[in-house]
Structure formats: C-alpha cells, structure tokens
Amino acid sequence: MDLQKKAAQLRTKTFEVITQAGGGHYGGSLSAVEIMTVLYYDVMNLSGGIAAKDRDRFILCKGHSGPPLYVILADKGFIAEERLKELDQNGGSLPKHVDRLKVQGIDYSSGSLGQGLSVACGMAASLKEKYPDTRVYALLGDGECDEGQVWEAAMLARQYQLDNLIGIVDYNQCQIDGRTSQVINLEPFADKWRAFGWNVLECDGHDTNALQKTITQAKLHHGQPTIIIAHTKKGRGVSFMEDNYIWHSGKITQEQFEIGLRDLEGRG
Amino acid sequence: MRLVCGIWKEGAESMEKRNTNQTYGETLVRLGETRKNLVVVEADLMKASGSAAFVKAYPNRQYNVGIAEQNLIGFSAGLAATGKIPFASTFACFAAQRACDQAVNAVAYNNFNVKIIGTSAGLTSEKNGGTHISVADLAIYRAIPRFQVFDPGDAEEFAQVLEYAADYVGPVYIRSNKGDFPVFHSPDYQFKPSVAEVLQDGADVGLITTGITTNEGIQACQELNRKGIEVYHLHMGTIKPFDEQAVLDCVSKVKKIVTVENHSIIGSLGSAVAEVLAKHGTQAKLVQLGLRDCFGETATLDYMMHKHGIDASGIIETITQL
C-alpha cells in the first residue's frame, strides 16, 4: 500500500467530515493523519481483531484529534461509514473527543489532556507480563506536554522499563493561545525526554516512510520506553490553516471549504 | 424498644478493636489468593495503607508510582483496561482532590474497573492536620457518575466491602479510616451493598450514621436508652447507591432525624438524607452533624470529633436538646 497516498485520501476525508459536522479541531486532526495512517495500515498488530487480548493498543491522548481516527476506523470497517455523519451531532454516536464506550476500536476515552500516557503505562505494564510482543502506542499533543502528569508517567515508564510503550508526539508547535514557544516553551524537548530516561527518536511526521522506519527502530529498542518526536504542521495541507495556531479549532465558510479541498487534491 | 439486628456485643466497652490498615493488608492477601488479577498500586504510602502484607505475599503484583497521585489513578485505569483489578490507595484527601479529574475521566468516564481506597479518611488523618484531612472526599466521589461509594463502620464491614469491590465490575471508592476501632458487626454478619442496617428500633428520634461515627452512635444510644429516649439508629455503610427506602422507613416512625458523619455536612450522608426527604415531600426535622463548612486541624481524633460534635457525647447532647 502507498501509505503517503492513503494518508492524503484520509486527510481529505477528515477535512470533509469535520466541515460536515459544522467545524471542529481541524489543526491537530490534520497534523496527525500520517502518524495514525502508518500505525493503523502498517505498524499495529490488529490481525486478531478488536477482541484479541494480545493485539496492539492505541491511546489517542490528544482526544480532540478524533476525526482522523474515526475516518480510519470507518475505512477499516470497524465502524460503519454512515456514522461519520454523526460526528458532533446531537444524539450522535461519534463524540468530538474519542469515546471507547461509544465507538468500537477506541481503546481509551480521552479529552482531558495529560492523562493518556499514564493509562498507556498501565496497559504496557500489564500486557508486558503475558504478551511481550504486544505494544502500546500513545499519541500525545505537544501542548499536552504542558501537563505535569505527562512527566509523572514519563518517570514511571522508565522506572518499569516499559520498552513495549512507544509514545509519539505530534510536534506541530502550536497550541490554542499561540505557538508553543510563546505560550510554554517545550524546548529543549528531546533533551527533556532523554533526561527522563527515554529513548528519543525524531522524524518528519508527514513522511510515511520516515515514520515507518522510525517506529521500526523504536520497536527494536530494549530496556527503555521510546518517544518519537514527529515534526508536523498544524492544519497540514490546507493553505490558510497550515502552521497557523488559530486553526486549533474553528468553523469555515463554503468558500474556505472549496479552497481547502483544492489544496488537498493538489497535494494528494 | 427492640434490637432489630443482633449485631453488637453487649456493652460498647466489650467490643473488640481492630486496626483498619492491618485489615486492609490481610484482606487483600486473602482476596489475592484466588483472584490472580488483583494488584495493588501505591503512591509512596504503602506503609500508611497497610498493603505491605500483600506486597510481601505477592511481590510481583504491586506497583509503586511514587508521589504522583494523578499518575496513580491514570496508571490504574490502564491496568484495569487490560484485565487487572487494581486496588489503588493514597490518602483520601489526595485520592479525591489531587486525582479528581483522573477519577472522573480515566476511570469513571471510561468505566474501568478500578478500586480507589482513600486512606486516613476525614479526621482520622489526625495530626497531619488541615491539609491532609479530607472533608470532601465522599461528596466528590458521590458526585462522579458510575462510582459506588462506601464508608464502612468497622473493620469487619471494611473487609467485606473490599471483597465485594474485588468482584463487582466497575469503579469503587472506599474510605479507610486510620486507627483501631471497635468491631460492632458480629462474625456472621453479611455485608449487603446499598442496604442500610437498622442497629436499633425506636420511636423518638432517628439517628443515621456512617463510617467511624456509627460506633459513636451506638455508644450514644446506650446512654440515651438509659435516659428513656428511644432512638431509631441506621448505619449507612454505602453512601452510593443510597438506600432511600431505609430513610423512608426511618421517617415513617420518627419526625426528627440526626445525621452524623466524619466529613463536611455538605454533599455526603446528611445531604443524601435531605435529598430523600425533599424528594418524597416528607416532613421531618433534620439536624446534620459533621464539619460545618470548615477544615480540620492538627489534633487528635478524639479532640476533633468532640469539637465538631460527632462523638458520642455530641450526639447525646444534640438528641437530648431536640
């Protein structure tokens, strides 16, 4: 499968689904498309189905980036395609923030930032006993790393040598109120993770080949958890949104929608 | 007057005392024998919770997250998501306050099977003082959907609540009251969740207690019996789901009710009773004893219970003045 092409298709669908819902979290959804594409179409072991105890787990710590995950789950047949119309709708079955009790295939209902990595640690510690080949992937937002609990979990993962835990940070350098460097500067970000005892890898978060290689490298690492700092652009692919923090969430006009579609089709 | 449940030995002084923390460790060791997925999660307070016995018995079934209560609860949620039955404990103040959002989102919203034990609950934190005395933990957990909430009256009930929690699938919050307390339940006692216990029948006044205040209530009733005041005494070990019918049965006999709790009077036992009375339009005078919208302090348990009127003498004084 041409993952880069697949990601482009999923990005366009994500843009359409959010717009159809009346707007939403475009920025962080569009920045995370390649990461989720590589996980769900290449890296993660889901061969035994959702019920398989030894399957890989995915924690979307930044729960507001649910749309691309829903699009992927629909594309893979975990949920009906029709349900994508229910995103954010009154009485609908697809809540803005991912919900495990409403959507098959979601491993953790997130939304309150900073908690997902702790949950991923618990899963990794538990799974490691019986299923050493099973991995837990946790996708964090960069702004989310302002939360102190992320670093509590980071210390724990090192203490328990959770090398079956692979964290990926969608490092788009934007958060709601501005660029991360202006709100709360995360740098030196890689050094922070190293100081917390993690194996640190970095890659272009929009290059599916780079993501594949980097995650493969992470899987081969033993004795430490790995964090992959995936360099991305918020609102990736839509000209007026890309790398602009004001598009963390919002609504767009029909004209803007058409511009966005042209941008995405041109890139795809 | 008649004793409805034959559950206490004659004379409060003759009751055996048992240590709550020791009970926690011993009970978990017993429960862990057959429940291989039962694990203990601590936040650097293993000595305070009493789980050391479990750790000694099953060294590979304990996790210590360090002084990180948010991570304690989030990590436990992940353990539960993959089939473990985590018993996560820390001081009740931290379990309810520091890790409140984690209890709400990581546990309850996800409906993960996590058991949270709030240790040194309420005034039993004693000389750790106001920062450590949980005045709101029951109110907080009571307000979180999906949580069942318990404040056991003695070590026997505590042990049985732990066993119930181990087998019940869903979020549970249990108070652990630090110290040695009289065991008023008999060995043949069988805990029933969300069923209040009528400890004594009476027609003059209703007394509804929970946690460590039930022992105080029992002592108060003995003195009040001697004074000829007939007290209908109800023990509410389960704060949620709340036994509404038990309150209605009580108020069908008496029109004056006193609630007593080792907690703020806002949001827990007394509030729950008030809600039942209001919901059913029942006419009754309600006096709530507990901490009246204030913090605890650095002091002994006896001192503070007396100060806040939730010891036997305070209950007697309130009831005789009704």
Coordinates of C-alpha atoms in Angstrom, one line a residue:
Chain A
M1 CA 0.0 0.0 0.0
D2 CA 1.2 3.5 -0.8
L3 CA 0.8 4.9 2.7
Q4 CA 1.5 8.5 1.6
K5 CA -1.3 8.3 -0.9
K6 CA -3.6 6.7 1.7
A7 CA -2.8 9.4 4.2
A8 CA -3.7 12.0 1.6
Q9 CA -7.1 10.3 1.0
L10 CA -7.8 10.1 4.7
R11 CA -6.8 13.8 5.2
T12 CA -9.3 14.9 2.6
K13 CA -12.0 12.7 4.2
T14 CA -11.1 14.1 7.6
F15 CA -11.4 17.7 6.3
E16 CA -14.8 16.9 4.8
V17 CA -16.1 15.1 8.0
I18 CA -15.1 18.0 10.3
T19 CA -16.7 20.5 7.9
Q20 CA -19.8 18.5 7.7
A21 CA -20.0 18.4 11.5
G22 CA -20.1 22.2 11.4
G23 CA -16.4 22.8 12.1
G24 CA -14.1 21.4 14.8
H25 CA -10.5 20.7 15.6
Y26 CA -9.0 21.0 12.1
G27 CA -5.5 21.8 13.2
G28 CA -4.5 18.9 15.3
S29 CA -6.5 16.5 13.3
L30 CA -4.8 17.3 10.0
S31 CA -1.3 17.3 11.6
A32 CA -1.8 13.7 12.9
V33 CA -3.0 12.0 9.8
E34 CA 0.2 10.4 8.6
I35 CA 1.1 9.2 12.1
M36 CA -2.3 7.4 12.5
T37 CA -2.1 6.1 8.9
V38 CA 1.2 4.5 9.5
L39 CA 0.1 3.0 12.8
Y40 CA -3.2 1.6 11.5
Y41 CA -2.2 0.5 8.0
D42 CA 1.3 -0.8 8.7
V43 CA 2.7 -0.9 12.2
M44 CA 0.0 -2.1 14.6
N45 CA -0.9 -5.7 15.0
L46 CA -4.7 -5.9 14.8
S47 CA -4.8 -9.2 13.0
G48 CA -6.8 -11.0 15.7
G49 CA -9.5 -8.3 15.7
I50 CA -10.5 -5.9 18.5
A51 CA -11.2 -8.6 21.0
A52 CA -7.8 -10.2 20.7
K53 CA -6.0 -9.7 24.1
D54 CA -2.6 -9.7 22.5
R55 CA -3.3 -7.0 19.9
D56 CA -1.5 -3.7 20.0
R57 CA -3.2 -0.8 21.7
F58 CA -3.5 2.8 20.6
I59 CA -4.1 5.7 23.1
L60 CA -5.1 8.9 21.4
C61 CA -4.0 11.1 24.3
K62 CA -5.0 14.3 22.4
G63 CA -8.6 13.2 22.2
H64 CA -9.7 16.2 20.2
S65 CA -8.0 14.7 17.2
G66 CA -10.7 12.0 16.9
P67 CA -11.9 12.8 13.4
P68 CA -9.0 11.1 11.5
L69 CA -9.2 8.2 13.8
Y70 CA -12.9 7.8 13.2
V71 CA -12.2 8.1 9.4
I72 CA -9.6 5.3 9.7
L73 CA -11.9 3.1 11.8
A74 CA -14.6 3.5 9.2
D75 CA -12.2 2.9 6.3
K76 CA -11.0 -0.3 8.0
G77 CA -14.6 -1.4 8.7
F78 CA -14.5 -1.2 12.5
I79 CA -17.4 1.3 12.3
A80 CA -20.0 1.9 9.6
E81 CA -19.0 4.7 7.2
E82 CA -22.5 6.2 7.7
R83 CA -21.6 7.0 11.3
L84 CA -19.1 9.7 10.2
K85 CA -22.1 11.9 9.6
E86 CA -22.9 11.7 13.3
L87 CA -19.7 13.5 14.4
D88 CA -20.5 16.1 17.0
Q89 CA -24.3 15.8 16.3
N90 CA -27.0 15.9 19.0
G91 CA -27.7 12.4 19.9
G92 CA -24.9 11.2 17.6
S93 CA -22.6 8.3 18.2
L94 CA -19.3 10.0 17.4
P95 CA -18.4 12.4 20.1
K96 CA -15.8 15.1 19.4
H97 CA -13.4 13.6 21.9
V98 CA -12.9 9.9 21.3
D99 CA -15.1 7.6 23.4
R100 CA -14.4 3.9 23.9
L101 CA -17.9 3.1 25.2
K102 CA -19.5 4.5 22.0
V103 CA -17.0 3.6 19.3
Q104 CA -15.6 0.1 18.8
G105 CA -11.9 0.3 18.2
I106 CA -11.2 3.1 20.6
D107 CA -9.0 1.9 23.5
Y108 CA -9.3 4.9 25.8
S109 CA -11.8 7.8 26.0
S110 CA -9.7 10.9 26.2
G111 CA -10.3 14.6 26.2
S112 CA -8.8 15.8 29.5
L113 CA -5.3 16.3 28.3
G114 CA -2.2 14.8 30.0
Q115 CA -3.8 11.6 31.2
G116 CA -3.3 9.2 28.3
L117 CA 0.3 8.4 28.8
S118 CA -0.4 7.2 32.4
V119 CA -3.1 4.9 31.0
A120 CA -0.8 3.7 28.3
C121 CA 1.8 2.9 31.0
G122 CA -0.8 0.8 32.9
M123 CA -1.6 -1.1 29.8
A124 CA 2.0 -1.6 28.9
A125 CA 2.9 -2.8 32.4
S126 CA 0.1 -5.2 32.4
L127 CA 0.5 -6.5 28.8
K128 CA 4.2 -7.0 29.2
E129 CA 3.7 -9.9 31.6
K130 CA 1.7 -12.1 29.2
Y131 CA 2.3 -10.6 25.8
P132 CA 5.8 -9.4 25.4
D133 CA 5.4 -8.7 21.7
T134 CA 2.3 -6.5 22.2
R135 CA 2.9 -2.8 22.0
V136 CA 1.1 0.2 23.3
Y137 CA 1.3 3.4 21.1
A138 CA 0.4 6.7 22.7
L139 CA -0.1 9.8 20.5
L140 CA 0.4 13.0 22.5
G141 CA 0.0 16.6 21.6
D142 CA 2.9 18.9 22.1
G143 CA 0.8 21.4 24.0
E144 CA -0.4 18.5 26.1
C145 CA 3.1 18.1 27.4
D146 CA 2.5 21.2 29.5
E147 CA 0.5 18.9 31.8
G148 CA 2.6 17.7 34.8
Q149 CA 1.0 14.3 34.7
V150 CA 2.8 13.5 31.4
W151 CA 6.1 13.8 33.2
E152 CA 4.8 11.7 36.1
A153 CA 4.1 9.0 33.6
A154 CA 7.4 9.5 31.9
M155 CA 9.2 8.8 35.1
L156 CA 7.1 5.7 35.7
A157 CA 7.7 4.3 32.2
R158 CA 11.4 4.5 32.7
Q159 CA 11.2 3.0 36.2
Y160 CA 9.3 0.0 35.0
Q161 CA 11.4 -0.2 31.8
L162 CA 8.3 -0.2 29.6
D163 CA 10.0 -0.8 26.3
N164 CA 6.7 -2.0 24.9
L165 CA 5.5 1.5 25.1
I166 CA 6.1 3.9 22.2
G167 CA 5.0 7.5 22.6
I168 CA 4.7 9.7 19.6
V169 CA 4.4 13.5 20.0
D170 CA 2.6 15.4 17.2
Y171 CA 5.0 18.3 17.4
N172 CA 3.2 20.9 15.4
Q173 CA 4.5 23.6 17.7
C174 CA 1.0 25.2 18.1
Q175 CA -1.5 25.3 20.9
I176 CA -4.7 27.2 21.4
D177 CA -3.3 30.5 22.5
G178 CA -0.3 30.7 20.3
R179 CA 2.9 28.9 19.3
T180 CA 4.2 26.5 21.9
S181 CA 7.4 28.6 22.0
Q182 CA 5.4 31.6 23.0
V183 CA 2.9 30.0 25.5
I184 CA 5.1 27.5 27.3
N185 CA 8.3 26.7 25.5
L186 CA 8.9 23.0 25.4
E187 CA 12.5 23.2 24.2
P188 CA 14.9 21.6 24.6
F189 CA 12.1 19.0 24.1
A190 CA 14.2 16.0 23.1
D191 CA 16.6 16.6 26.0
K192 CA 13.7 16.7 28.4
W193 CA 12.7 13.1 27.4
R194 CA 16.3 12.0 27.4
A195 CA 16.6 13.4 30.9
F196 CA 13.6 11.4 31.9
G197 CA 15.3 8.2 30.7
W198 CA 13.6 7.7 27.4
N199 CA 15.0 6.6 24.1
V200 CA 14.3 9.6 21.9
L201 CA 13.8 9.5 18.1
E202 CA 12.8 12.3 15.8
C203 CA 11.3 12.3 12.3
D204 CA 9.2 14.1 9.8
G205 CA 5.7 13.4 11.0
H206 CA 4.2 13.8 7.5
D207 CA 6.6 11.4 5.7
T208 CA 5.1 7.9 6.0
N209 CA 8.4 6.3 5.0
A210 CA 10.3 8.2 7.8
L211 CA 7.5 7.3 10.3
Q212 CA 7.7 3.6 9.3
K213 CA 11.5 3.5 9.7
T214 CA 11.4 5.4 13.0
I215 CA 8.7 3.2 14.6
T216 CA 10.5 0.1 13.4
Q217 CA 13.7 1.4 15.1
A218 CA 11.6 2.1 18.3
K219 CA 10.3 -1.4 18.3
L220 CA 13.8 -2.8 18.3
H221 CA 14.9 -0.8 21.3
H222 CA 15.0 -2.6 24.6
G223 CA 15.1 -1.6 28.2
Q224 CA 13.6 1.9 27.8
P225 CA 10.4 3.4 26.5
T226 CA 10.8 5.3 23.3
I227 CA 9.4 8.7 22.4
I228 CA 9.2 9.7 18.8
I229 CA 9.1 13.5 18.2
A230 CA 7.2 13.7 15.0
H231 CA 7.7 17.1 13.4
T232 CA 4.4 18.2 11.9
K233 CA 2.4 21.2 10.8
K234 CA -0.8 22.1 12.4
G235 CA -3.6 22.2 9.8
R236 CA -1.4 20.4 7.3
G237 CA -2.4 20.5 3.7
V238 CA -4.9 23.4 3.9
S239 CA -3.2 26.6 2.8
F240 CA -4.9 29.0 5.1
M241 CA -4.7 26.7 8.1
E242 CA -1.2 25.3 7.8
D243 CA 1.1 26.2 10.7
N244 CA -1.4 28.7 12.0
Y245 CA -2.3 28.2 15.6
I246 CA -5.7 29.9 15.3
W247 CA -6.9 26.8 13.5
H248 CA -6.7 24.6 16.6
S249 CA -10.4 24.6 16.1
G250 CA -13.0 26.6 14.2
K251 CA -15.6 26.9 11.6
I252 CA -15.1 27.5 7.9
T253 CA -17.2 29.0 5.1
Q254 CA -18.2 27.2 2.0
E255 CA -15.6 29.2 0.1
Q256 CA -12.9 28.2 2.5
F257 CA -14.0 24.6 2.3
E258 CA -13.6 24.7 -1.5
I259 CA -10.2 26.3 -1.2
G260 CA -9.2 23.6 1.3
L261 CA -10.4 20.8 -1.0
R262 CA -8.5 22.2 -3.9
D263 CA -5.3 22.4 -1.7
L264 CA -5.7 18.8 -0.6
E265 CA -6.5 17.5 -4.0
G266 CA -3.5 19.4 -5.4
R267 CA -1.2 17.9 -2.8
G268 CA -2.7 14.3 -3.0
Chain B
M1 CA -37.6 -0.9 72.2
R2 CA -36.1 -3.9 70.4
L3 CA -32.9 -4.7 68.7
V4 CA -33.6 -5.3 65.1
C5 CA -30.2 -6.6 64.1
G6 CA -28.3 -8.6 66.8
I7 CA -25.0 -7.2 65.6
W8 CA -23.2 -5.8 68.6
K9 CA -22.0 -7.4 71.7
E10 CA -23.4 -6.3 75.0
G11 CA -21.7 -3.1 76.1
A12 CA -19.6 -0.9 73.8
E13 CA -16.6 -1.4 76.1
S14 CA -16.5 -5.1 75.4
M15 CA -16.2 -4.7 71.6
E16 CA -13.0 -6.0 70.1
K17 CA -10.9 -3.4 68.4
R18 CA -9.3 -4.0 65.0
N19 CA -6.9 -2.0 63.0
T20 CA -8.1 -0.8 59.7
N21 CA -4.7 -0.8 57.9
Q22 CA -3.9 -4.3 59.1
T23 CA -7.3 -5.4 57.9
Y24 CA -6.6 -4.0 54.5
G25 CA -3.4 -5.9 54.1
E26 CA -4.8 -9.2 55.5
T27 CA -7.9 -9.0 53.4
L28 CA -6.1 -8.2 50.2
V29 CA -3.8 -11.2 50.8
R30 CA -6.8 -13.4 51.2
L31 CA -8.6 -12.0 48.2
G32 CA -5.5 -12.2 46.1
E33 CA -5.2 -16.0 46.6
T34 CA -8.0 -16.8 44.2
R35 CA -8.1 -13.5 42.3
K36 CA -4.8 -13.6 40.4
N37 CA -5.5 -10.4 38.6
L38 CA -5.9 -8.4 41.8
V39 CA -3.0 -6.0 42.0
V40 CA -2.1 -3.2 44.4
V41 CA -1.0 0.3 43.3
E42 CA 0.6 2.7 45.7
A43 CA 1.9 6.3 45.6
D44 CA 4.6 6.0 48.2
L45 CA 2.2 5.4 51.0
M46 CA 2.4 1.6 51.2
K47 CA 3.1 1.8 55.0
A48 CA 0.1 4.0 55.6
S49 CA -2.4 1.9 53.6
G50 CA -1.4 -1.4 55.1
S51 CA -0.8 -3.1 51.7
A52 CA 2.7 -4.2 52.7
A53 CA 1.4 -7.6 53.7
F54 CA 0.1 -8.1 50.1
V55 CA 3.4 -7.0 48.7
K56 CA 5.2 -9.5 50.9
A57 CA 2.8 -12.3 49.8
Y58 CA 2.7 -11.3 46.1
P59 CA 5.8 -9.2 45.3
N60 CA 5.1 -9.1 41.6
R61 CA 1.6 -7.8 42.0
Q62 CA 2.4 -4.4 43.3
Y63 CA 3.2 -1.1 41.6
N64 CA 4.5 2.0 43.3
V65 CA 4.2 5.1 41.2
G66 CA 5.9 7.4 43.6
I67 CA 4.4 10.6 44.9
A68 CA 2.2 11.1 41.9
E69 CA -1.5 10.6 42.6
Q70 CA -2.7 11.7 39.2
N71 CA -0.5 9.0 37.7
L72 CA -1.6 6.6 40.4
I73 CA -5.2 6.7 39.1
G74 CA -4.4 7.0 35.4
F75 CA -1.9 4.1 35.6
S76 CA -4.5 2.0 37.4
A77 CA -7.0 2.8 34.7
G78 CA -4.6 1.3 32.2
L79 CA -4.1 -1.8 34.3
A80 CA -7.9 -2.3 34.5
A81 CA -8.2 -1.8 30.8
T82 CA -6.1 -4.9 30.3
G83 CA -7.8 -7.1 32.8
K84 CA -6.2 -6.3 36.2
I85 CA -8.2 -5.5 39.2
P86 CA -6.2 -2.6 40.7
F87 CA -6.6 -1.5 44.3
A88 CA -5.1 2.0 44.2
S89 CA -4.7 3.7 47.5
T90 CA -3.5 7.0 48.8
F91 CA -4.6 9.5 51.5
A92 CA -8.3 10.2 51.0
C93 CA -7.5 13.9 50.5
F94 CA -5.3 13.2 47.6
A95 CA -7.5 10.4 46.1
A96 CA -10.4 12.8 45.9
Q97 CA -8.7 16.2 45.3
R98 CA -5.3 15.7 43.6
A99 CA -6.6 12.9 41.4
C100 CA -10.2 14.0 41.0
D101 CA -10.0 14.6 37.2
Q102 CA -8.3 11.2 36.8
A103 CA -11.0 9.5 38.8
V104 CA -13.6 11.3 36.7
N105 CA -12.1 10.8 33.2
A106 CA -9.6 8.0 33.2
V107 CA -11.7 5.8 35.5
A108 CA -15.4 6.7 35.6
Y109 CA -15.9 8.1 32.1
N110 CA -14.1 5.1 30.7
N111 CA -15.9 2.8 33.1
F112 CA -12.7 1.0 34.1
N113 CA -12.7 -1.5 36.9
V114 CA -10.6 0.5 39.4
K115 CA -10.9 0.4 43.2
I116 CA -9.8 3.5 44.9
I117 CA -9.0 3.3 48.6
G118 CA -9.0 6.7 50.4
T119 CA -6.8 6.2 53.5
S120 CA -6.6 8.2 56.7
A121 CA -10.1 9.4 55.8
G122 CA -11.6 12.5 57.3
L123 CA -10.5 13.3 60.8
T124 CA -8.6 10.0 61.2
S125 CA -5.7 11.8 59.5
E126 CA -5.4 13.5 62.9
K127 CA -2.1 15.4 63.4
N128 CA -1.3 15.6 59.7
G129 CA -3.8 18.4 60.0
G130 CA -5.9 20.5 57.8
T131 CA -4.1 19.9 54.5
H132 CA -4.5 16.1 55.0
I133 CA -8.0 15.9 56.5
S134 CA -10.4 15.0 53.7
V135 CA -13.6 16.9 54.4
A136 CA -15.0 16.5 50.8
D137 CA -13.9 13.1 49.5
L138 CA -17.3 11.4 49.9
A139 CA -19.1 14.4 48.3
I140 CA -16.7 14.4 45.4
Y141 CA -16.9 10.7 44.7
R142 CA -20.6 10.7 45.3
A143 CA -21.0 13.2 42.5
I144 CA -19.0 11.2 40.0
P145 CA -21.2 9.0 37.8
R146 CA -20.6 5.3 37.9
F147 CA -18.7 5.3 41.2
Q148 CA -20.0 3.3 44.1
V149 CA -19.0 4.9 47.4
F150 CA -18.5 3.3 50.8
D151 CA -17.6 4.4 54.3
P152 CA -17.5 1.2 56.4
G153 CA -18.4 1.3 60.0
D154 CA -15.8 -1.1 61.3
A155 CA -13.0 -3.5 60.2
E156 CA -15.4 -6.4 59.6
E157 CA -17.5 -4.3 57.2
F158 CA -14.4 -2.9 55.6
A159 CA -13.1 -6.3 54.8
Q160 CA -16.4 -7.4 53.3
V161 CA -16.7 -4.2 51.3
L162 CA -13.2 -4.9 49.9
E163 CA -14.3 -8.4 48.9
Y164 CA -17.5 -7.0 47.3
A165 CA -15.4 -4.4 45.4
A166 CA -13.0 -7.1 44.1
D167 CA -15.8 -8.9 42.5
Y168 CA -18.0 -6.0 41.4
V169 CA -17.0 -4.8 38.0
G170 CA -16.9 -1.0 37.9
P171 CA -15.4 2.0 39.7
V172 CA -15.5 1.9 43.5
Y173 CA -14.3 4.4 46.2
I174 CA -13.8 3.1 49.7
R175 CA -12.8 5.0 52.8
S176 CA -10.2 3.5 55.0
N177 CA -10.3 5.1 58.5
K178 CA -6.9 5.0 60.1
G179 CA -6.7 3.5 63.6
D180 CA -8.1 0.8 65.9
F181 CA -11.9 0.9 66.1
P182 CA -14.4 -1.3 67.9
V183 CA -15.9 -4.1 65.7
F184 CA -19.7 -3.9 66.2
H185 CA -20.5 -6.4 63.5
S186 CA -20.7 -10.0 64.6
P187 CA -18.8 -12.7 62.8
D188 CA -21.9 -14.0 61.0
Y189 CA -22.5 -10.5 59.6
Q190 CA -23.0 -10.4 55.8
F191 CA -22.4 -7.1 54.0
K192 CA -25.1 -6.1 51.5
P193 CA -24.2 -3.2 49.2
S194 CA -26.5 -0.2 49.4
V195 CA -28.6 -1.7 52.2
A196 CA -28.6 0.3 55.4
E197 CA -28.5 -1.5 58.7
V198 CA -31.1 -0.8 61.4
L199 CA -29.0 -1.1 64.5
Q200 CA -31.8 -0.2 66.9
D201 CA -35.5 0.4 66.6
G202 CA -37.0 3.4 68.3
A203 CA -39.9 5.9 68.1
D204 CA -38.5 9.2 69.4
V205 CA -35.7 10.2 67.1
G206 CA -33.8 8.9 64.1
L207 CA -30.0 8.7 64.1
I208 CA -28.3 8.0 60.8
T209 CA -24.5 7.4 60.9
T210 CA -21.7 6.3 58.6
G211 CA -18.1 5.3 59.0
I212 CA -16.5 5.8 62.4
T213 CA -19.5 7.8 63.6
T214 CA -21.6 4.6 63.8
N215 CA -19.6 3.4 66.8
E216 CA -20.2 6.8 68.5
G217 CA -23.9 6.4 67.7
I218 CA -24.0 3.0 69.3
Q219 CA -22.5 4.3 72.4
A220 CA -24.8 7.3 72.4
C221 CA -27.8 5.1 72.0
Q222 CA -26.8 3.1 75.1
E223 CA -26.8 6.3 77.2
L224 CA -30.0 7.6 75.6
N225 CA -31.7 4.3 76.3
R226 CA -30.9 4.8 79.9
K227 CA -32.5 8.2 79.7
G228 CA -35.6 6.7 78.2
I229 CA -35.1 8.2 74.7
E230 CA -35.9 5.7 72.0
V231 CA -33.6 6.1 69.0
Y232 CA -34.0 4.5 65.6
H233 CA -30.4 4.0 64.6
L234 CA -29.5 3.4 61.0
H235 CA -25.9 2.7 59.8
M236 CA -25.2 3.7 56.2
G237 CA -22.0 2.0 55.1
T238 CA -22.9 2.6 51.5
I239 CA -23.1 6.2 50.5
K240 CA -23.9 5.5 46.9
P241 CA -26.1 3.9 45.7
F242 CA -28.0 5.3 48.6
D243 CA -30.6 3.3 50.4
E244 CA -33.6 5.6 50.1
Q245 CA -36.1 3.2 51.4
A246 CA -34.2 2.8 54.7
V247 CA -34.5 6.6 55.2
L248 CA -38.2 6.4 54.4
D249 CA -38.7 3.5 56.8
C250 CA -37.0 5.6 59.5
V251 CA -39.0 8.7 58.9
S252 CA -42.2 6.7 58.9
K253 CA -41.5 6.2 62.6
V254 CA -39.8 9.4 63.7
K255 CA -40.1 13.0 62.7
K256 CA -36.7 14.2 63.9
I257 CA -33.5 12.9 62.3
V258 CA -29.9 13.5 63.2
T259 CA -27.2 12.5 60.7
V260 CA -23.6 12.2 61.8
E261 CA -20.5 12.0 59.5
N262 CA -16.7 12.3 59.7
H263 CA -16.9 14.7 56.7
S264 CA -18.3 18.1 55.7
I265 CA -22.0 18.3 56.2
I266 CA -22.2 19.4 52.6
G267 CA -22.6 16.7 50.0
S268 CA -22.4 13.3 51.7
L269 CA -24.6 11.5 54.2
G270 CA -26.6 14.4 55.6
S271 CA -27.2 15.8 52.2
A272 CA -28.2 12.5 50.8
V273 CA -30.8 12.1 53.6
A274 CA -32.0 15.7 53.0
E275 CA -32.5 14.8 49.3
V276 CA -34.5 11.8 50.1
L277 CA -36.8 13.7 52.5
A278 CA -37.2 16.5 50.0
K279 CA -37.8 14.2 47.0
H280 CA -40.6 12.4 48.8
G281 CA -42.1 15.5 50.4
T282 CA -41.5 14.0 53.9
Q283 CA -42.0 16.3 56.8
A284 CA -39.1 15.8 59.3
K285 CA -36.7 18.0 61.2
L286 CA -33.1 17.2 60.1
V287 CA -30.0 18.1 62.1
Q288 CA -26.7 17.4 60.3
L289 CA -23.6 16.8 62.4
G290 CA -20.2 16.9 60.8
L291 CA -17.7 19.6 59.8
R292 CA -19.7 22.7 59.2
D293 CA -18.1 24.1 56.0
C294 CA -14.7 24.2 57.7
F295 CA -11.3 22.4 57.6
G296 CA -9.8 20.0 60.1
E297 CA -6.7 20.9 62.1
T298 CA -3.7 19.3 63.7
A299 CA -5.2 17.5 66.6
T300 CA -6.1 14.0 67.9
L301 CA -9.2 12.3 66.5
D302 CA -11.0 12.3 69.9
Y303 CA -10.4 16.1 70.2
M304 CA -11.7 16.9 66.8
M305 CA -14.7 14.5 67.0
H306 CA -15.7 16.2 70.3
K307 CA -15.1 19.7 68.9
H308 CA -17.4 19.0 65.9
G309 CA -20.0 17.2 68.0
I310 CA -19.7 13.9 66.2
D311 CA -18.6 11.8 69.2
A312 CA -21.0 10.0 71.5
S313 CA -21.3 13.0 73.8
G314 CA -22.0 15.4 71.0
I315 CA -24.7 13.1 69.6
I316 CA -26.3 12.7 73.1
E317 CA -26.3 16.4 73.5
T318 CA -27.8 17.1 70.2
I319 CA -30.5 14.5 70.6
T320 CA -31.5 15.4 74.1
Q321 CA -31.9 19.0 73.0
L322 CA -34.1 18.2 70.0

